[in-house]
mmCIF file of C-alpha atoms in Angstrom:
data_model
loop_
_atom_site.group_PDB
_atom_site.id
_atom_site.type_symbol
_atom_site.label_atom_id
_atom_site.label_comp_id
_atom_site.label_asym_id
_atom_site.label_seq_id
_atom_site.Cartn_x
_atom_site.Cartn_y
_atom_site.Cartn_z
ATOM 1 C CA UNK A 1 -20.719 -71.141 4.528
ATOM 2 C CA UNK A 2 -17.638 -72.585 4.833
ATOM 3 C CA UNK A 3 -14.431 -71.527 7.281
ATOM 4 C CA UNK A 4 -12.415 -70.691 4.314
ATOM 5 C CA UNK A 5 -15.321 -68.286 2.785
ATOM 6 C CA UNK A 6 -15.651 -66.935 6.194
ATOM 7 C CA UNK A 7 -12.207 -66.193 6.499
ATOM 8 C CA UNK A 8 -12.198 -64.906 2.841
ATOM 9 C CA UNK A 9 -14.731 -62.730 3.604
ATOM 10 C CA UNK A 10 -13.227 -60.870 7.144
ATOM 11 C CA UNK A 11 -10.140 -60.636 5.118
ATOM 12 C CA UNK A 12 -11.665 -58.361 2.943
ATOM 13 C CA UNK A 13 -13.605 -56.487 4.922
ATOM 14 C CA UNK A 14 -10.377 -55.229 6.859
ATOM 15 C CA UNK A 15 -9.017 -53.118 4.347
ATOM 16 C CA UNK A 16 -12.484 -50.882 4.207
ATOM 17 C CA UNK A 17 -12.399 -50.951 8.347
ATOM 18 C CA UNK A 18 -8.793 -49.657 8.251
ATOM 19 C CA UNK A 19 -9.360 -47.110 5.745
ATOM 20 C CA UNK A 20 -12.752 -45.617 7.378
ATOM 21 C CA UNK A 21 -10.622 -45.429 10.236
ATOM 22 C CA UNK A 22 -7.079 -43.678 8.908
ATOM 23 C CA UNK A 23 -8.859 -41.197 7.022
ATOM 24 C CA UNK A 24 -9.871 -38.921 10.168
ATOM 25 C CA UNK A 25 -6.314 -39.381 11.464
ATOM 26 C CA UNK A 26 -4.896 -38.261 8.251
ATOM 27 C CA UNK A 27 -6.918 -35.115 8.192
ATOM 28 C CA UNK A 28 -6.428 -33.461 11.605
ATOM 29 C CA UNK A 29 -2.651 -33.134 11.279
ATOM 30 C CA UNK A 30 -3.909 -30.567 8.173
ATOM 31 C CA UNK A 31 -6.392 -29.451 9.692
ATOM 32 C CA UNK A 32 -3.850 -28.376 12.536
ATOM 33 C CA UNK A 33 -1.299 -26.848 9.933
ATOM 34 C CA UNK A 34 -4.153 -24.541 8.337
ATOM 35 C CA UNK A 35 -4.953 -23.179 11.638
ATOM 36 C CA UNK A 36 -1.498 -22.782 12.173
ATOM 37 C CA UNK A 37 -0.877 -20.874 9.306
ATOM 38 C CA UNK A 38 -3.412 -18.202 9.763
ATOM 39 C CA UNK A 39 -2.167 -15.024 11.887
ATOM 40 C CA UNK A 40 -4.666 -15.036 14.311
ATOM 41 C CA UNK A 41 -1.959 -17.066 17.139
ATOM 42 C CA UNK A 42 0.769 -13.948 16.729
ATOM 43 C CA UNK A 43 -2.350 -11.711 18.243
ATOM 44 C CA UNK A 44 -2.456 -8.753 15.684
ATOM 45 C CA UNK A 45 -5.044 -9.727 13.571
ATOM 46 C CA UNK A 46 -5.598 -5.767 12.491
ATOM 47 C CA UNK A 47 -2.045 -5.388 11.190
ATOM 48 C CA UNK A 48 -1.845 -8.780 9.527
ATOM 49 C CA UNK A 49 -4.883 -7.615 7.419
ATOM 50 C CA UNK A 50 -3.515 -4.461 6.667
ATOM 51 C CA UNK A 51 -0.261 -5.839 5.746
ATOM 52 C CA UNK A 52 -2.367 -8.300 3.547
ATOM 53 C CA UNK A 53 -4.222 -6.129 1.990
ATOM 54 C CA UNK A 54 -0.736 -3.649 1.263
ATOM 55 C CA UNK A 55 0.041 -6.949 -0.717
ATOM 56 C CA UNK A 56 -3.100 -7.296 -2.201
ATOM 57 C CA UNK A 57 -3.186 -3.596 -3.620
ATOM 58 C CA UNK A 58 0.608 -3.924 -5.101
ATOM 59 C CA UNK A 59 0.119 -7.146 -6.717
ATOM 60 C CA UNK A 60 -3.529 -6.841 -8.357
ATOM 61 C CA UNK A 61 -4.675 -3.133 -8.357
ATOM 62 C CA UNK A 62 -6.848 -1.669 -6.385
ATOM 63 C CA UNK A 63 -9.844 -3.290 -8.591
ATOM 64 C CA UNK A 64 -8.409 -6.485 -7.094
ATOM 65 C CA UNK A 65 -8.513 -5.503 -3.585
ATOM 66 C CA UNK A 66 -11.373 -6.537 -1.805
ATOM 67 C CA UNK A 67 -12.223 -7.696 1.669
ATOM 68 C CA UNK A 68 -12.464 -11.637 0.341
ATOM 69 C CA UNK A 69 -9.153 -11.137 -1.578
ATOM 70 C CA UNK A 70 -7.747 -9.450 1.712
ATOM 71 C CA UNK A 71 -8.920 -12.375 4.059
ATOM 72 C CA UNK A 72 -7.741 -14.946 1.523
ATOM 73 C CA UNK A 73 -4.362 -13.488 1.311
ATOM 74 C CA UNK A 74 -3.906 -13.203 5.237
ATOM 75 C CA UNK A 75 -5.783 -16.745 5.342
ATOM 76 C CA UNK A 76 -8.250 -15.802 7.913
ATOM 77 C CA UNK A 77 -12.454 -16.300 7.910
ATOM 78 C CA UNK A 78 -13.819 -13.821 5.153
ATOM 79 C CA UNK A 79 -15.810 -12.262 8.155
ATOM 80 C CA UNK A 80 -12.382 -10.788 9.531
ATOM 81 C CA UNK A 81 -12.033 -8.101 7.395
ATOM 82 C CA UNK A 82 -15.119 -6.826 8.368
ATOM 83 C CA UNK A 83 -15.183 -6.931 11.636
ATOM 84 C CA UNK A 84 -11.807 -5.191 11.950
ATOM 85 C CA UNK A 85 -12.384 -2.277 9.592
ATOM 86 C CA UNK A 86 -16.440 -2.455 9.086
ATOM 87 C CA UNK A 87 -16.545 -2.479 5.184
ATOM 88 C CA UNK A 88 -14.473 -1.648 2.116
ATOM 89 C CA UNK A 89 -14.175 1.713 2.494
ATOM 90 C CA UNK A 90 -12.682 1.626 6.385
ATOM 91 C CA UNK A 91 -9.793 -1.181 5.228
ATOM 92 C CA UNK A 92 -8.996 1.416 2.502
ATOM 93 C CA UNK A 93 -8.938 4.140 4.828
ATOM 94 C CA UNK A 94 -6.689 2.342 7.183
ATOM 95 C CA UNK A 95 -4.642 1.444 4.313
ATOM 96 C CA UNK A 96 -3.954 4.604 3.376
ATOM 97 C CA UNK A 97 -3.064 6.057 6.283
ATOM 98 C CA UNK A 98 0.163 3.901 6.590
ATOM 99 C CA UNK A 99 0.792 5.444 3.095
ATOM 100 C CA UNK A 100 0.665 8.702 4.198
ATOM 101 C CA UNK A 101 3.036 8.270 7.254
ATOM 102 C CA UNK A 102 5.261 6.249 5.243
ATOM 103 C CA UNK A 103 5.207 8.982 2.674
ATOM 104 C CA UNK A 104 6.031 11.454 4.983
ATOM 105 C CA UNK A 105 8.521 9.825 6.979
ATOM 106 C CA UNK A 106 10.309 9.238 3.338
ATOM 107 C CA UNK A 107 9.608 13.310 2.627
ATOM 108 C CA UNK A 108 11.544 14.183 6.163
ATOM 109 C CA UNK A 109 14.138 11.915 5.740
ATOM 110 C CA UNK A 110 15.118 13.465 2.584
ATOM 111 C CA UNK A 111 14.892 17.121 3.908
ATOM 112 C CA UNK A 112 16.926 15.907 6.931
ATOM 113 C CA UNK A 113 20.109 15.332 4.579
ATOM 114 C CA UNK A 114 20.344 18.157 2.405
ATOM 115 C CA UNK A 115 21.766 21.578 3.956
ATOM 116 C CA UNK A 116 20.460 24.042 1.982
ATOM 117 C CA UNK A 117 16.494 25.058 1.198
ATOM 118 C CA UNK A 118 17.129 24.513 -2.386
ATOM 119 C CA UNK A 119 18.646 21.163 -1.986
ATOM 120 C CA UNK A 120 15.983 20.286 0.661
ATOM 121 C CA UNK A 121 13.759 21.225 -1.745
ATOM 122 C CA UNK A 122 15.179 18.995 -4.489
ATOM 123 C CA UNK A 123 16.117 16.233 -1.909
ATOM 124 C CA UNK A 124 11.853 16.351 -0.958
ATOM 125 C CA UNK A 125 10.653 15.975 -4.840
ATOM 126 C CA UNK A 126 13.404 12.891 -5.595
ATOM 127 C CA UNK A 127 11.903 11.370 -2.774
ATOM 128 C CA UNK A 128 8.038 11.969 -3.558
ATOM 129 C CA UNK A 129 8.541 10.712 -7.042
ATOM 130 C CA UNK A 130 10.701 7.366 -5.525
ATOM 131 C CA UNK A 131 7.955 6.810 -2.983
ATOM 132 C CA UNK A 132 5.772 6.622 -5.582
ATOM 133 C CA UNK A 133 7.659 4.399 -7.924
ATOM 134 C CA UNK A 134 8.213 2.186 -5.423
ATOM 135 C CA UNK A 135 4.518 1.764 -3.996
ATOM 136 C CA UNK A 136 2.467 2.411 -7.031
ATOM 137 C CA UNK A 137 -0.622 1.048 -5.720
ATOM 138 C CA UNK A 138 -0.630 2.787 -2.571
ATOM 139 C CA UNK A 139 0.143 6.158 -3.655
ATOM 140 C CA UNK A 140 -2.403 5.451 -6.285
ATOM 141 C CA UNK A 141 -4.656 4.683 -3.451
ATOM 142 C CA UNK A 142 -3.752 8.200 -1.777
ATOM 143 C CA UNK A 143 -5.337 10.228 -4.082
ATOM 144 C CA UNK A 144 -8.389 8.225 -4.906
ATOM 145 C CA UNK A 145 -10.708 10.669 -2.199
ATOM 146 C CA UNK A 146 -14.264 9.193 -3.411
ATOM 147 C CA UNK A 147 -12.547 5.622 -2.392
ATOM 148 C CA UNK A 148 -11.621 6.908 1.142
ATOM 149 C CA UNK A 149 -13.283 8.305 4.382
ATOM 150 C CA UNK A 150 -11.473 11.066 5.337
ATOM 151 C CA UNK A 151 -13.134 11.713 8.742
ATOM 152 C CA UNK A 152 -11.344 8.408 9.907
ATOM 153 C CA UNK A 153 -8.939 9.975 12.645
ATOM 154 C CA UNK A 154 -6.300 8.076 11.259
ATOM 155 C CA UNK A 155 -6.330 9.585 7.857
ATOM 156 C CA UNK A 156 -7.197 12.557 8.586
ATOM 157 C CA UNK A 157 -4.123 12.725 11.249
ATOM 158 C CA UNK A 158 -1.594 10.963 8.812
ATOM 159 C CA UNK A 159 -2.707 12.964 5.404
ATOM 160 C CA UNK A 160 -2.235 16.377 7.438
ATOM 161 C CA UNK A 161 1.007 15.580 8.809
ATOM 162 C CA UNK A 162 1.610 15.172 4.875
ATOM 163 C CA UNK A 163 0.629 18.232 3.825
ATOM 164 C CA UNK A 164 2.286 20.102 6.702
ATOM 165 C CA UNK A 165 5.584 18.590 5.437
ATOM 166 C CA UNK A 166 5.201 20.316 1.626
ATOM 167 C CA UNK A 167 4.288 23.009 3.580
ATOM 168 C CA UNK A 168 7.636 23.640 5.641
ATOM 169 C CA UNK A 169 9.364 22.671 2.303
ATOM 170 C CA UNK A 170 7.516 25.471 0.268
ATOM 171 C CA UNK A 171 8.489 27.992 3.330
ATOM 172 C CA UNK A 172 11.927 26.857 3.204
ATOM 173 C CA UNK A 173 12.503 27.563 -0.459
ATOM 174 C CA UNK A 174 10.750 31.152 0.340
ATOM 175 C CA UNK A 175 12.869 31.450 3.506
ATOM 176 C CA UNK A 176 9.372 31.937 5.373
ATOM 177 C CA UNK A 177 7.607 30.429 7.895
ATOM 178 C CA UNK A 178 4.241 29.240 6.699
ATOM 179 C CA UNK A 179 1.245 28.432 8.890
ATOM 180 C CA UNK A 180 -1.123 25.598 7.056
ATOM 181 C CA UNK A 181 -4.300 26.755 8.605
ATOM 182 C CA UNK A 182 -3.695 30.556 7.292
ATOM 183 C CA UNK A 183 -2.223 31.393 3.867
ATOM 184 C CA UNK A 184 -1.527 34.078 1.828
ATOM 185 C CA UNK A 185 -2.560 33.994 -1.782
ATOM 186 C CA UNK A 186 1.039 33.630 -2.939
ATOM 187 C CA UNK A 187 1.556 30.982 -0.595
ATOM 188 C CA UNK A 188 -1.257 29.048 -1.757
ATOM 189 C CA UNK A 189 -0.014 29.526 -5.241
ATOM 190 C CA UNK A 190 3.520 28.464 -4.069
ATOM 191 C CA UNK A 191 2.022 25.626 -2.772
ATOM 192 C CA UNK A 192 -0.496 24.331 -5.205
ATOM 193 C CA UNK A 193 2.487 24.996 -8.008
ATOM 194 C CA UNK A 194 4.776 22.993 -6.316
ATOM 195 C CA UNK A 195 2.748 20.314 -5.568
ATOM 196 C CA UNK A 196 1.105 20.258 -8.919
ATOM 197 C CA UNK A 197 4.759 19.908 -10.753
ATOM 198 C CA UNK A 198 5.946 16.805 -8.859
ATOM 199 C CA UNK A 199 2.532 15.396 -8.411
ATOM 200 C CA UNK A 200 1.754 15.667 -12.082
ATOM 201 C CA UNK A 201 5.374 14.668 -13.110
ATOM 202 C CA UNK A 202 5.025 11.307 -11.025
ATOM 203 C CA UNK A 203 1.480 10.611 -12.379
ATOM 204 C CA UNK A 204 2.965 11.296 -15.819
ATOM 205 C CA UNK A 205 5.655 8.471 -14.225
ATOM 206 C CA UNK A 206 3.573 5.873 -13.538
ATOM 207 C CA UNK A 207 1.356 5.841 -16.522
ATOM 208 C CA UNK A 208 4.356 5.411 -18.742
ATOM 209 C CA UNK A 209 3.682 9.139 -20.553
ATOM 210 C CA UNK A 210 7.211 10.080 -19.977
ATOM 211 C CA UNK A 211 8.845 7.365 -21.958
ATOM 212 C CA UNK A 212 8.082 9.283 -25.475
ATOM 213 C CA UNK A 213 9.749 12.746 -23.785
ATOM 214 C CA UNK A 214 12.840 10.368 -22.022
ATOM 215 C CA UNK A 215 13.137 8.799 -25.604
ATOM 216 C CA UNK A 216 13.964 11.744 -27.390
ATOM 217 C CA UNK A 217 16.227 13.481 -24.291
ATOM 218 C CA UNK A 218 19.909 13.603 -25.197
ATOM 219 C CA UNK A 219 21.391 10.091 -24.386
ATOM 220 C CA UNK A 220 21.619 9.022 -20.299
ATOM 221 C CA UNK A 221 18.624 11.319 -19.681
ATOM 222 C CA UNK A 222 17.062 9.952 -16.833
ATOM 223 C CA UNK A 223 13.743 10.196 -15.037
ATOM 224 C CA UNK A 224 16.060 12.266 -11.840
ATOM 225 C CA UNK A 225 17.708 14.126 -14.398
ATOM 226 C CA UNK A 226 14.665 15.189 -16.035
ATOM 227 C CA UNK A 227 13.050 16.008 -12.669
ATOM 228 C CA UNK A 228 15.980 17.959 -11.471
ATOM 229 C CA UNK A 229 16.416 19.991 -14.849
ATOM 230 C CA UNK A 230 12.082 20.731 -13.951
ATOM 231 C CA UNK A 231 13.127 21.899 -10.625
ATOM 232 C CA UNK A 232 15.999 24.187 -11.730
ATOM 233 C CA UNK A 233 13.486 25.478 -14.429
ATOM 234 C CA UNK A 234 10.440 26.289 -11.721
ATOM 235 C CA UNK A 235 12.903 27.735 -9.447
ATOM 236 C CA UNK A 236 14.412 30.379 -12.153
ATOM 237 C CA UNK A 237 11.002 30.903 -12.824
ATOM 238 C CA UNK A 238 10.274 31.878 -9.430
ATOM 239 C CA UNK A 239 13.060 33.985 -8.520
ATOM 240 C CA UNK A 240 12.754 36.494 -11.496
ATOM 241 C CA UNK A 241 10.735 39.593 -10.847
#
């Protein structure tokens, strides 16, 4: 061979050298920007997921939310999940717990500003039905009991301090103090008929059934307008003999 070919042929063979070489190089500066971009170096792993999977639930339904969906969106291992909250049914759990406290944080904060029991009492169903406008998924995820394990402390803890909350709010409108481990039968029914009317109404709310009813309302009815004329409608109710 001669030193031209030889030369010819090195010269060539540098490129592919080069290239086998770069290519490693090239990759680990990624590689370093995925692993930064997962949670796991801001040390709360167990409140990215749920924060994730709050995400998760709002954007696709709670059809879409699933422990691979969860992981994906929090871009962690698909093992995290799972080790964190043991299956489906503990993430969902968790997840609804922090609805519940938010919930109720959002029902005291709107009995905190009004003065009197019936304004309380309106102030407390304005704010149930925003809640629920606002975080359709999770207060869709609530109520869904065959979905949730309700022996978790957490939920059990958060979805009592709930229903302690309508409970002082039913009291207050009957200028009684109501224990929730011992009612009376008109109690109960105060209870269950409140609860019933603003629960129903916002269900009613979110599966667009109201729009046909708001349609044919004089003009500038809206869905608080419609809510408060309800509330003035059950209260008369209530207070005749």
């Amino acid at each position: 061979m001669t030193r031209l070919s030889k030369e010819n042929k090195a010269t060539r063979a540098t490129p592919a050298r080069t290239r086998r070489i770069a290519r490693p190089t090239a990759d680990r500066p990624a590689q370093r920007r995925r692993a930064h971009d997962t949670p796991y170096h801001h040390g709360d792993l167990h409140e990215a997921l749920l924060k994730a999977a709050e995400r998760v639930l709002e954007r696709d339904g709670l059809a879409g939310l699933t422990l691979r969906a969860v992981a994906r969106e929090a871009g962690v291992s698909h093992a995290a999940p799972t080790h964190h909250f043991g299956d489906l049914t503990g993430l969902l759990s968790e997840l609804a717990a922090i609805g519940f406290r938010q919930f109720g944080q959002a029902m005291a904060a709107a009995d905190a500003s009004a003065a009197t029991p019936p304004e309380k009492g309106v102030a407390s169903a304005k704010a149930y039905v925003a809640y629920a406008q606002a975080h359709p998924g999770m207060y869709g995820l609530m109520f869904r009991s065959e979905r949730l394990d309700h022996a978790r402390p957490s939920l059990h803890e958060a979805s009592e301090a709930s229903f302690a909350g309508l409970t002082r709010g039913v009291g207050a409108s009957r200028h009684e103090q109501i224990s929730k481990e011992q009612l009376t039968l008109e109690q109960a029914a105060a209870i269950a008929s409140a609860w019933s009317l603003v629960h129903g109404f916002t269900m009613l709310l979110l599966d667009g059934r109201l729009k046909t009813i708001l349609d044919r309302s004089p003009e500038g009815t809206s869905v608080e307008t419609l809510l408060t004329a309800m509330l003035r409608l059950s209260a008369g109710r209530s207070a005749r003999p």
